[in-house]
Short mmCIF file of C-alpha atoms in Angstrom, two decimals:
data_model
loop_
_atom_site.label_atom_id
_atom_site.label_comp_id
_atom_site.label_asym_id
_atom_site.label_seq_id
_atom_site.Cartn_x
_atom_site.Cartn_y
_atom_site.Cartn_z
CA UNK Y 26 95.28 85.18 90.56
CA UNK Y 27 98.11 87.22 91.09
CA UNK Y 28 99.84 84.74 93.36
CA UNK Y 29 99.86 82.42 90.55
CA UNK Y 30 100.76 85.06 87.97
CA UNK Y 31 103.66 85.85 89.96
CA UNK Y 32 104.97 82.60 90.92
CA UNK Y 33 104.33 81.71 87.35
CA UNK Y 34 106.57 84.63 86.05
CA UNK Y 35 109.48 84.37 88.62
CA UNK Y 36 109.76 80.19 87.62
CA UNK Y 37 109.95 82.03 84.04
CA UNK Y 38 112.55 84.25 84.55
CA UNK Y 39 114.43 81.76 86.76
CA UNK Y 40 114.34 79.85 83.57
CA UNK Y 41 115.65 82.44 80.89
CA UNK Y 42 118.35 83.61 83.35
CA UNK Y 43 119.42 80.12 83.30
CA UNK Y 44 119.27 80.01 79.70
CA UNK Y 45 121.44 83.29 79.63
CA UNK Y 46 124.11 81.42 81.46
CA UNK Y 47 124.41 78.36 79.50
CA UNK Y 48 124.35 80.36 76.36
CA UNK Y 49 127.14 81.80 77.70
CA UNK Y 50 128.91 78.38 78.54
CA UNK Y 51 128.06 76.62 75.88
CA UNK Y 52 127.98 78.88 72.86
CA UNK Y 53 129.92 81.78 74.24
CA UNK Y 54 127.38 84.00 73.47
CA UNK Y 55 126.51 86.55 75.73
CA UNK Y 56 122.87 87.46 76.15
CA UNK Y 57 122.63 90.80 78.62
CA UNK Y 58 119.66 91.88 77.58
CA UNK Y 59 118.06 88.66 78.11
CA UNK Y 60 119.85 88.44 81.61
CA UNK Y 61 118.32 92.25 82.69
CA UNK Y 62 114.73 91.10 81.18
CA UNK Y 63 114.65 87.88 83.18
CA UNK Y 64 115.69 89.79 86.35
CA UNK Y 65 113.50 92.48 85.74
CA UNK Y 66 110.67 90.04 85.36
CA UNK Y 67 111.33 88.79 88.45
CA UNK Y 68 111.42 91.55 90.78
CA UNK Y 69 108.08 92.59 89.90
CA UNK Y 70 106.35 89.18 89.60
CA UNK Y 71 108.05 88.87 93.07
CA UNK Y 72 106.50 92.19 93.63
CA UNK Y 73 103.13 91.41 92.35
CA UNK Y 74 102.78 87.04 93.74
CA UNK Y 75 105.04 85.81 96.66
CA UNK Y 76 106.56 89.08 98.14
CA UNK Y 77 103.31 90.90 99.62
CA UNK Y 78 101.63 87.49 100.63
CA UNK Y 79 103.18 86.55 103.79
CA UNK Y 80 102.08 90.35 105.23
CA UNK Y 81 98.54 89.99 103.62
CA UNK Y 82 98.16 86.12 105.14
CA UNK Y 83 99.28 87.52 108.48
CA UNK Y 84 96.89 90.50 108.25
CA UNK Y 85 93.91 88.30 107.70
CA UNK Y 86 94.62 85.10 109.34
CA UNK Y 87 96.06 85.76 113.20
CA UNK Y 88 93.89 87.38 115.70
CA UNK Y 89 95.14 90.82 116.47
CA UNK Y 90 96.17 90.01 119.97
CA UNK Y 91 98.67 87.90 118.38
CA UNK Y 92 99.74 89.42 115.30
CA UNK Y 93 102.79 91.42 117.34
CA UNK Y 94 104.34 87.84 117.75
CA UNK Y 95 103.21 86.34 114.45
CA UNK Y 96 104.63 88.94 112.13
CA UNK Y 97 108.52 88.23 114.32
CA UNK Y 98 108.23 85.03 113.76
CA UNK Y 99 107.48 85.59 110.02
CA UNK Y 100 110.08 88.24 109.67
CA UNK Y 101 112.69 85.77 111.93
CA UNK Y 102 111.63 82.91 109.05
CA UNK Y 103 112.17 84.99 105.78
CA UNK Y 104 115.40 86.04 106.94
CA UNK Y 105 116.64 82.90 107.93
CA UNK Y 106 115.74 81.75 104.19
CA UNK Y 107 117.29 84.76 102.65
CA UNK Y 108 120.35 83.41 104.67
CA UNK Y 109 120.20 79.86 103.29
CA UNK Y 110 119.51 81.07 99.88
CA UNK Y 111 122.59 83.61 99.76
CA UNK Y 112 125.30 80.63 102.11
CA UNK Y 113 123.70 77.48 99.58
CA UNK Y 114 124.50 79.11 96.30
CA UNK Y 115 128.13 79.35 95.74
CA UNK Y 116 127.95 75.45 96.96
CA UNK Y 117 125.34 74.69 94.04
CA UNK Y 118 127.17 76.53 91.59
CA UNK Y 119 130.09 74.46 92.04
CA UNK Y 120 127.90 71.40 91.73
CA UNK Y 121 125.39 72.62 89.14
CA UNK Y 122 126.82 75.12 87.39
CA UNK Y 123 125.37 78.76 87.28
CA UNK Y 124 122.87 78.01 84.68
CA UNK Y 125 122.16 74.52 86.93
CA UNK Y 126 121.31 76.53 90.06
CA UNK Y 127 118.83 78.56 87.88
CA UNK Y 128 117.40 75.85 86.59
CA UNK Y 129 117.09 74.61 90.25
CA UNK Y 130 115.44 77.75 91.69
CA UNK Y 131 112.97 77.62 88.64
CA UNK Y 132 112.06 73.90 89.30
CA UNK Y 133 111.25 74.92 92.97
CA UNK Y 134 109.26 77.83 91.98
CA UNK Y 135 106.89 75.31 89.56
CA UNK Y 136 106.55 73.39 92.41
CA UNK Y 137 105.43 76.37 94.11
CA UNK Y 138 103.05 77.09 90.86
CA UNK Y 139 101.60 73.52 91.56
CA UNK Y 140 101.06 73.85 95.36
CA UNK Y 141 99.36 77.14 94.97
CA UNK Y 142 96.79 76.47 92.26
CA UNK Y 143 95.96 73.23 94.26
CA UNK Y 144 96.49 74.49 97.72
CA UNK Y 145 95.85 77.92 98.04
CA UNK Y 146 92.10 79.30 98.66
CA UNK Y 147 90.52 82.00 96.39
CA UNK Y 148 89.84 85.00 99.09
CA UNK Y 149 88.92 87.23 96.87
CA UNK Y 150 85.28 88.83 98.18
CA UNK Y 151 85.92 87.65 101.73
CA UNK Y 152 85.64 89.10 105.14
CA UNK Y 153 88.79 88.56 107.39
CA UNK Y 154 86.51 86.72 109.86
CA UNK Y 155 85.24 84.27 106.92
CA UNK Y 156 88.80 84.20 105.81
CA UNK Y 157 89.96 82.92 109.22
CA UNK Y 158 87.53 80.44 109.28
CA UNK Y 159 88.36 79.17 106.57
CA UNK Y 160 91.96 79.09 107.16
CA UNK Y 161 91.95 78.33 111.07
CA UNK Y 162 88.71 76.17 111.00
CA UNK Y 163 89.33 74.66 108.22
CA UNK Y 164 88.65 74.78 104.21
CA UNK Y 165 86.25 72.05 103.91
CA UNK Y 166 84.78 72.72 107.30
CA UNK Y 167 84.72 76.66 106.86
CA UNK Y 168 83.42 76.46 102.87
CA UNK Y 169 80.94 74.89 103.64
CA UNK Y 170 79.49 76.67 106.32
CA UNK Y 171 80.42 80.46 104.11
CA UNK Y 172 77.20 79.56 102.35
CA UNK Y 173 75.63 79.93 105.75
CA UNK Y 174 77.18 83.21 106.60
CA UNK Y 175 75.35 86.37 106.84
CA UNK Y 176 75.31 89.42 104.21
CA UNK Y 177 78.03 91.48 106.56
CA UNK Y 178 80.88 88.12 106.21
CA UNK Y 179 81.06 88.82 102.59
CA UNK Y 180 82.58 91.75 101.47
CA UNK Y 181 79.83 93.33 98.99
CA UNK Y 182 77.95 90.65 99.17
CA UNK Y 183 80.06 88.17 96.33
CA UNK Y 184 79.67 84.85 97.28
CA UNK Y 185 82.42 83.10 97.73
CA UNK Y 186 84.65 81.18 94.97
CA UNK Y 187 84.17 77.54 94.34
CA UNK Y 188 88.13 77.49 94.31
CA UNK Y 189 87.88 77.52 98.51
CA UNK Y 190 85.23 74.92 98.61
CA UNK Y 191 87.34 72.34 97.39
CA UNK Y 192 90.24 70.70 99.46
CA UNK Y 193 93.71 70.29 98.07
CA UNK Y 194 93.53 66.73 96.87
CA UNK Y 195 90.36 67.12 95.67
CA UNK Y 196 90.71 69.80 93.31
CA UNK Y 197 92.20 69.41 89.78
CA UNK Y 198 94.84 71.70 88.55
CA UNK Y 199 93.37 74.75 86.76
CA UNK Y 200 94.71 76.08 83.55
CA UNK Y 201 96.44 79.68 83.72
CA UNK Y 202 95.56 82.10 81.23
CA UNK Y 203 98.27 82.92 78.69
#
């Protein structure tokens, strides 16, 4: 839920920040506030969704002999996207305009929105060692086999959600809660 909510409120503010910009272009009206709100929003539905999650996958997906390596390679990866992010977007501001590469970085971040609510398993009640299962084995394998687990695999003994029981393709989009 909160990687959704995140992702959900960074494609927002990507949005509004791009509506800040062609306010300003187009109407010559200058919305700060707006711009700070939007940017505000962002950092801490980055904080809250897509920042944290690469750290928490790591932690309950690799095996500890192998998290040393895994976490470089993760840290190697985010940098080298920070990198393409920050060299790409002088280039797509010429193309797109300002309020254009906003509107850009939102439409990537609904995409985002789409692939987790259709992608992304619900580990909430889990044990790391059900989680990679589920993640390693596989989801349709590994849900549904959980059902099977003992008492210990579940963390206070919630049973798992129906959201990991379903594979990718097979499971509709579900609605977000306003």
């Amino acid at each position: 839920v909160l990687l959704i909510t995140g992702v959900t409120g960074m494609c927002v503010s990507m949005a509004t920040l791009g509506l800040c910009f062609w306010l300003e272009d187009e109407e010559n009206t200058t919305q700060s506030w707006l711009a700070v709100g939007s940017l505000m929003l962002y950092m801490v539905c980055f904080s809250i969704g897509i920042g944290p999650v690469a750290w928490i996958v790591l932690n309950e997906v690799v095996p500890d002999r192998q998290r040393g390596l895994a976490g470089s390679v993760a840290v190697v990866i985010n940098w080298l996207c920070v990198f393409v992010v920050c060299q790409s977007f002088s280039s797509m501001q010429d193309a797109l305009e300002t309020y254009g590469v906003f509107w850009f970085f939102s439409g990537v971040l609904a995409l985002g929105v789409a692939f987790v609510v259709t992608c992304v398993p619900e580990t909430k009640g889990l044990s790391k060692e059900a989680m990679r299962k589920m993640f390693i084995v596989g989801r349709d394998k590994a849900a549904s086999s959980l059902s099977g687990l003992p008492a210990d695999d579940r963390v206070s003994g919630q049973q798992p959600s129906t959201r990991s029981s379903r594979s990718c393709r097979d499971r509709p989009a579900e609605r977000l809660p306003l």
